[in-house]
Coordinates of C-alpha atoms in Angstrom, one line a residue:
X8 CA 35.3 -35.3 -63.8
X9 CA 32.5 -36.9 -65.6
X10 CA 32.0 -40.1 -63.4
X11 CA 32.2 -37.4 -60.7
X12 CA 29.3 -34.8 -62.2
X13 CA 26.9 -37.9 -63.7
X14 CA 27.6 -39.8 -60.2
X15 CA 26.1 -36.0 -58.8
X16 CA 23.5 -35.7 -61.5
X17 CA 21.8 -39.4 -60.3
X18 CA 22.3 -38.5 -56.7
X19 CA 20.3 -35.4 -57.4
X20 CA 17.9 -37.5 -59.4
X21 CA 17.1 -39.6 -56.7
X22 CA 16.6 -36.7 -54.4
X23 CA 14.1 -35.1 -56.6
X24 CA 12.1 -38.6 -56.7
X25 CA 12.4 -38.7 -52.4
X26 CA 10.8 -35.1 -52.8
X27 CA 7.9 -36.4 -55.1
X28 CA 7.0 -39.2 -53.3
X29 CA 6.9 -37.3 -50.2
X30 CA 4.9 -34.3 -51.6
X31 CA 1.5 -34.8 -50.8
X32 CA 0.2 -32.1 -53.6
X33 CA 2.2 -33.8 -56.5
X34 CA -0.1 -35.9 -58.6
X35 CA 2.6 -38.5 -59.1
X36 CA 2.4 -39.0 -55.1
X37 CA 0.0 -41.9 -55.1
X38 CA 1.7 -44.0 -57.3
X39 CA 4.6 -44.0 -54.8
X40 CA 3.0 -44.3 -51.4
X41 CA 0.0 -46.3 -51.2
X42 CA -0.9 -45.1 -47.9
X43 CA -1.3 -41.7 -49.3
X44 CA -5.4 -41.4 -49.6
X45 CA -5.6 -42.6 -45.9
X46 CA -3.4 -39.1 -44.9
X47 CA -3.8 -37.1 -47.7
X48 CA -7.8 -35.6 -48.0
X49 CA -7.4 -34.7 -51.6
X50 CA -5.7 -38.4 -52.7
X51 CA -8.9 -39.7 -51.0
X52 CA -11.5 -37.3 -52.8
X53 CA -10.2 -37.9 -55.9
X54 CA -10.6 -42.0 -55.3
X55 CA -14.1 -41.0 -54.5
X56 CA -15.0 -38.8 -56.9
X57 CA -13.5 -41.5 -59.7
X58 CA -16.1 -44.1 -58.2
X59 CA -18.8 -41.1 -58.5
X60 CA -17.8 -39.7 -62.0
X61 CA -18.4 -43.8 -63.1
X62 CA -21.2 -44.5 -61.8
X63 CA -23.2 -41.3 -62.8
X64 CA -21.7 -42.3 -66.9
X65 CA -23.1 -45.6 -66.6
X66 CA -26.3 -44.2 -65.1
X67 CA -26.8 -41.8 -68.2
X68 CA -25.4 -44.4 -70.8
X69 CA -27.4 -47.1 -69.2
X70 CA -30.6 -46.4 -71.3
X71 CA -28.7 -46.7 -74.7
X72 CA -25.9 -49.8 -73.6
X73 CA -28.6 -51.9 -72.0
X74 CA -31.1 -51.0 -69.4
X75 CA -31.3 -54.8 -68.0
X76 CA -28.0 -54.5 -66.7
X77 CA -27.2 -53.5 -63.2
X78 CA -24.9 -50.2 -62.1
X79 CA -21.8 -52.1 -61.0
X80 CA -20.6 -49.0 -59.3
X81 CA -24.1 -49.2 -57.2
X82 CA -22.6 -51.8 -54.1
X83 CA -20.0 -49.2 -53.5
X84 CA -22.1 -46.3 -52.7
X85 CA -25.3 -48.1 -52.0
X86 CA -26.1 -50.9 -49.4
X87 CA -27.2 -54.1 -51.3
X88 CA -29.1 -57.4 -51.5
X89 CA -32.6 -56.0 -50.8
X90 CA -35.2 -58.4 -50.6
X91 CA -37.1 -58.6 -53.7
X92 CA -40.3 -59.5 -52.3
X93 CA -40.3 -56.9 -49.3
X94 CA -42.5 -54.1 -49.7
X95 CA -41.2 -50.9 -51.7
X96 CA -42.7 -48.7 -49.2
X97 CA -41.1 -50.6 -46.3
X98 CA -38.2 -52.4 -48.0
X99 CA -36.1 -55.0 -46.2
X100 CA -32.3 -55.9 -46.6
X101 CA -30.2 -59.0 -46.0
X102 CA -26.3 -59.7 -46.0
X103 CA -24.5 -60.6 -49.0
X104 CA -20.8 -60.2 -50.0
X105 CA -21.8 -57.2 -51.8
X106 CA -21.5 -55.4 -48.4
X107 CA -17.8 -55.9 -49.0
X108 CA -17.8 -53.2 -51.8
X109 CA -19.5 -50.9 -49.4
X110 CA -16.9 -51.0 -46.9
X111 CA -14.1 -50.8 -48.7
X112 CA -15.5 -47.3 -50.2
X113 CA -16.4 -45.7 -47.0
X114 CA -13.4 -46.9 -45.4
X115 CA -11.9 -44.3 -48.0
X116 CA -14.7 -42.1 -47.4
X117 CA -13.7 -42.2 -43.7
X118 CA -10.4 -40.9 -44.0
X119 CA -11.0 -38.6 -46.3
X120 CA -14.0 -36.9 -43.5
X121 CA -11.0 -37.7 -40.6
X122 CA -8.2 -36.1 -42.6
X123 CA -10.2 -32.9 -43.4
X124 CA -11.8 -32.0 -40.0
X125 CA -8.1 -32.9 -38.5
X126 CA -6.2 -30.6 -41.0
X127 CA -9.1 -28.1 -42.1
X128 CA -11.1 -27.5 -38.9
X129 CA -9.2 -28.8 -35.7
X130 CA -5.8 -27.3 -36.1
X131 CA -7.1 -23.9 -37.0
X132 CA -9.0 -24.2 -34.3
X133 CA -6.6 -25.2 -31.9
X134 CA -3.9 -22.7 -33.1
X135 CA -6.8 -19.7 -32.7
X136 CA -6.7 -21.1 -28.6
X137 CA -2.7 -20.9 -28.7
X138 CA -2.1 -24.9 -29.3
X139 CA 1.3 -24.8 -31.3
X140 CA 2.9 -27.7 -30.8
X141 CA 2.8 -30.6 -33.5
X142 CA 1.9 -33.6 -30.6
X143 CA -0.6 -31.4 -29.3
X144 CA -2.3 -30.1 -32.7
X145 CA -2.4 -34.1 -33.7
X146 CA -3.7 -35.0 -30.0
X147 CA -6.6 -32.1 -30.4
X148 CA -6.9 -33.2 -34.2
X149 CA -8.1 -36.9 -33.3
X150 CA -10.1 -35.6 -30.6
X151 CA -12.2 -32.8 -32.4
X152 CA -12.7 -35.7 -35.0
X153 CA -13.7 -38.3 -32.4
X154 CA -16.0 -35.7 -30.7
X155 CA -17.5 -35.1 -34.5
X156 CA -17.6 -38.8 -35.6
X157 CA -19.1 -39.9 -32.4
X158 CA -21.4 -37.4 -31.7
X159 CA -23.2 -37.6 -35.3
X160 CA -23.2 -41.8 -34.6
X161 CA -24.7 -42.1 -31.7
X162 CA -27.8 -39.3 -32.3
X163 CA -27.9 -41.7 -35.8
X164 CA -28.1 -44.8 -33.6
X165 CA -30.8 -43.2 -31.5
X166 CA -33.0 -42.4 -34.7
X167 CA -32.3 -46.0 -36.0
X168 CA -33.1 -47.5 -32.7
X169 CA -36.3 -45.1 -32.6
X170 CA -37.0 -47.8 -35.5
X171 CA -36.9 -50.6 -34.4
X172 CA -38.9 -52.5 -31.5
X173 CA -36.3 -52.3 -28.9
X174 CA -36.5 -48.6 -27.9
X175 CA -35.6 -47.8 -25.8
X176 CA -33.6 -50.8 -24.5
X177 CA -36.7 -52.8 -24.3
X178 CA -34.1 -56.1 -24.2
X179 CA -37.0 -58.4 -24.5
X180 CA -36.7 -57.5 -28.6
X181 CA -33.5 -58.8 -29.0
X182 CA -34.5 -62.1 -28.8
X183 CA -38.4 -62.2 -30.2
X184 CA -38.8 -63.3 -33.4
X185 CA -34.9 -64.0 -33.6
X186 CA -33.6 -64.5 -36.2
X187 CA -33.8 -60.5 -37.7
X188 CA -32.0 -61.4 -40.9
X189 CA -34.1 -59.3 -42.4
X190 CA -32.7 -55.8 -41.7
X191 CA -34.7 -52.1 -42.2
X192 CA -32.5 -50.1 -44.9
X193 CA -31.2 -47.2 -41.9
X194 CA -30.3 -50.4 -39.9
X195 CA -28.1 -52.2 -42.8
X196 CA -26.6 -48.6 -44.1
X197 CA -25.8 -47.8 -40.3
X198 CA -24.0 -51.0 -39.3
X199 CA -22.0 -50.6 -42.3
X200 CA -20.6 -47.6 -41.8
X201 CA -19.8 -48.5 -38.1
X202 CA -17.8 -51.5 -39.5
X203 CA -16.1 -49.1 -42.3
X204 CA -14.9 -46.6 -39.7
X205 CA -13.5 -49.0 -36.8
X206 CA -11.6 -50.7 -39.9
X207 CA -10.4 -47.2 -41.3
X208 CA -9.1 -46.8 -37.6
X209 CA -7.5 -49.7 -37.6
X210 CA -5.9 -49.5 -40.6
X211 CA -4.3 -45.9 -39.4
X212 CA -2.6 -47.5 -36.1
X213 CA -1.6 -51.0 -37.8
X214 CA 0.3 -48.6 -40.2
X215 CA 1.4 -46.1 -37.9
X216 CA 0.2 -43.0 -39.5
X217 CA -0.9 -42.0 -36.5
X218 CA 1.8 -41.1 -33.3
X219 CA 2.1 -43.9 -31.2
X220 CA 0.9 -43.7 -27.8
X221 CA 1.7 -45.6 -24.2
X222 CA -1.8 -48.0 -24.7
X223 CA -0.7 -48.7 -28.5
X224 CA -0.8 -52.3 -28.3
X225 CA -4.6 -51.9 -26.2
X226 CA -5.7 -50.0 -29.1
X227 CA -5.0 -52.5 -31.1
X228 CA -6.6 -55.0 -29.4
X229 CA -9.1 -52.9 -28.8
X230 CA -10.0 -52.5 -32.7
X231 CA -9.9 -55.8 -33.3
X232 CA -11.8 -57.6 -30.7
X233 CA -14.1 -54.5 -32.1
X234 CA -13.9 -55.5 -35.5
X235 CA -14.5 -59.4 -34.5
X236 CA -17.4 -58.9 -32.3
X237 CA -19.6 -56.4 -33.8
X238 CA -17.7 -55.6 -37.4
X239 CA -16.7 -57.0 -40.4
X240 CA -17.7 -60.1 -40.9
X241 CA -18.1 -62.0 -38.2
X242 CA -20.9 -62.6 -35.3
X243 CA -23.2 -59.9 -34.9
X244 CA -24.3 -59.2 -38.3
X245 CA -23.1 -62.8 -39.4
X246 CA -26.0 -64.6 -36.8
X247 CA -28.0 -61.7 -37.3
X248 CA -27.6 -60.0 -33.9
X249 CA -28.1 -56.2 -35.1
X250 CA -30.7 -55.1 -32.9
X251 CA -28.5 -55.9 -29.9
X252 CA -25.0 -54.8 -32.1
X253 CA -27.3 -50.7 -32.4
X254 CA -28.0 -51.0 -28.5
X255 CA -24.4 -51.8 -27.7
X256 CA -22.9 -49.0 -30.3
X257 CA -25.4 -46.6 -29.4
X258 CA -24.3 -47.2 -25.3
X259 CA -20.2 -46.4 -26.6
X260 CA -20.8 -44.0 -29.0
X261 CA -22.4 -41.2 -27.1
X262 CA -20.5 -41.0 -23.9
X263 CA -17.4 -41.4 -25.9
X264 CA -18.8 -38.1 -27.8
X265 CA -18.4 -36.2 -24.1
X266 CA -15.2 -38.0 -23.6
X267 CA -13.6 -36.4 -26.5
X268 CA -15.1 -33.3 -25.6
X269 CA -13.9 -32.9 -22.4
X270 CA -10.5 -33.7 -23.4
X271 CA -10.6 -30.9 -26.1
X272 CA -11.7 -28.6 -23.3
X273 CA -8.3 -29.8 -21.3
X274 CA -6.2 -28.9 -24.4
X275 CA -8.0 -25.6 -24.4
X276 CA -7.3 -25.1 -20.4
X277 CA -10.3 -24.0 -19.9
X278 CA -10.6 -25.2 -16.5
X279 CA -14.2 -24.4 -14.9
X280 CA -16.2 -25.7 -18.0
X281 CA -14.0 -28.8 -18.3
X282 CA -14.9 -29.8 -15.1
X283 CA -18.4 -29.2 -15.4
X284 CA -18.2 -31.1 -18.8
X285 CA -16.6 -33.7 -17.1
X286 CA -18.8 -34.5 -14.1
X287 CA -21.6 -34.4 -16.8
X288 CA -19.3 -37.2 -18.5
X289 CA -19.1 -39.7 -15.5
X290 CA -23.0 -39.3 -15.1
X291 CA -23.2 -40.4 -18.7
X292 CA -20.6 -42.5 -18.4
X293 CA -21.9 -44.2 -15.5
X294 CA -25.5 -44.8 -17.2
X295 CA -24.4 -46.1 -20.8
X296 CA -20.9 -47.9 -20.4
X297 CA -22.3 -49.3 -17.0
X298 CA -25.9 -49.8 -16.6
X299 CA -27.1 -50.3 -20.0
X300 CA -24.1 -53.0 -20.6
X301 CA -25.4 -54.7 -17.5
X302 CA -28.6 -54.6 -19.0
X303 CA -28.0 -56.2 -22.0
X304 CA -25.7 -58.9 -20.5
X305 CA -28.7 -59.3 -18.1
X306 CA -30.9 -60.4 -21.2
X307 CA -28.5 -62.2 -22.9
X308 CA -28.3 -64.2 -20.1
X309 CA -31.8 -64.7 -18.9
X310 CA -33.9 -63.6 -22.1
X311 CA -31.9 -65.9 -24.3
X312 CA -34.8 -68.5 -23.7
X313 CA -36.8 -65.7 -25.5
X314 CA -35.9 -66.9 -28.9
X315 CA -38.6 -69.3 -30.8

């Protein structure tokens, strides 16, 4: 009778660990599942606010520690390596492994923003419309969040671009004066968080937190020939190819913005307006994802020569 009851009591113990570690709320949750801040907002704010709460101390204890050195919570919440010799009206950035740091925060910061809007915003949206059923809520969750993410990207890619000398799509810039190592603060800050958010994405299909679909292994493709081309760290902000990295996320970002929109409309059934969203969608489909791309594979291959 005893071997019986303590074999029950351990089973039971082990039960009531299975429920901890699988209870998002329970503060002991992280410590078991390290994939918990990418699904769980409040794990995530809390790995935020930690990196906040430190440096804001070290900011206020600064002036009595030492004032000569440097915030070494700064590189995680603010772009890096600025040029000391640029002007501090117009200040100019370069790379440095700094913009590591940086990533790595706002990757969290990333799906803490996806997590919210999915759980907080989408699905009591879509259950207000009728939308009940757990695929569907996740389908319109990702959606609502691609619509947010992308529309709030590209109108900050068409502000950064208003920046710089290639507005709009004046291709001829890419190449004059190459190399632009030297990069306006917007341009540096935006580049990083486009690398931070296709690698958050990345990370949520590689670990399957998100439901599989029929194109899962072109997704993943897809993010990494992303990350490789125009992301972390490699070729366009390694040779210093930003300019032309804005132009080509600023012609994917905003017709994916309509994309995702019209596909929310679909979930909603609301027939008439989807359709007129969507012809709207091929028109800007048609002028960003086609004729702009053409345009800029038309400089790169005849206003290469361009370059000093």
């Amino acid at each position: 009778m005893s071997r019986t009851a303590g074999g029950k009591r351990k089973l039971q113990h082990i039960k009531t660990l299975e429920n901890i570690e699988g209870d998002p709320t329970h503060h002991l949750a992280g410590s078991f599942l390290p994939q918990t801040w990418i699904v769980v907002p409040i794990s995530s704010l809390k790995m935020l606010l930690v990196v906040v709460a430190c440096w804001a101390n070290w900011q206020i204890l600064a002036p009595y520690v030492g004032q000569s050195i440097a915030n070494p919570f700064a590189p995680l919440l603010f772009i890096s390596h600025r040029i000391p010799t640029s002007s501090e009206d117009d200040p100019r950035y370069q790379k440095g492994w700094l913009d590591l740091a940086f990533i790595t925060y706002y990757v969290i910061f990333w799906s803490f923003v996806r997590q919210t809007i999915t759980i907080h915003l989408c699905h009591p949206c879509a259950r207000y419309f009728g939308i009940k059923k757990a695929a569907k809520l996740d389908r319109f969750g990702e959606q609502g969040y691609a619509l947010i993410y992308f529309a709030i990207m590209a109108a900050w890619g068409v502000r950064v671009m208003s920046q710089l000398p290639t507005w709009w799509y004046r291709t001829e810039y890419f190449w004059i004066d190459y190399p632009h190592w030297e990069m306006k603060p917007e341009l540096k800050r935006y580049y990083l968080m486009q690398m931070a958010y296709w690698l958050q994405q990345f990370i949520v299909l590689a670990l399957g937190l998100e439901k599989p679909r029929k194109d899962f292994y072109e997704l993943i493709a897809h993010h990494l020939v992303t990350l490789w081309l125009v992301g972390t760290p490699r070729w366009s902000y390694l040779v210093n190819l930003t300019l032309i990295g804005n132009a080509v996320y600023l012609s994917m970002d905003l017709p994916d913005a309509w994309l995702a929109f019209s596909k929310l409309l679909n979930y909603l059934q609301m027939e008439r307006t989807k359709v007129a969203v969507f012809a709207l969608f091929l028109c800007i489909w048609s002028y960003f994802r086609h004729w702009l791309n053409w345009v800029i594979l038309w400089s790169v291959w005849f206003e290469f020569d361009l370059i000093p």
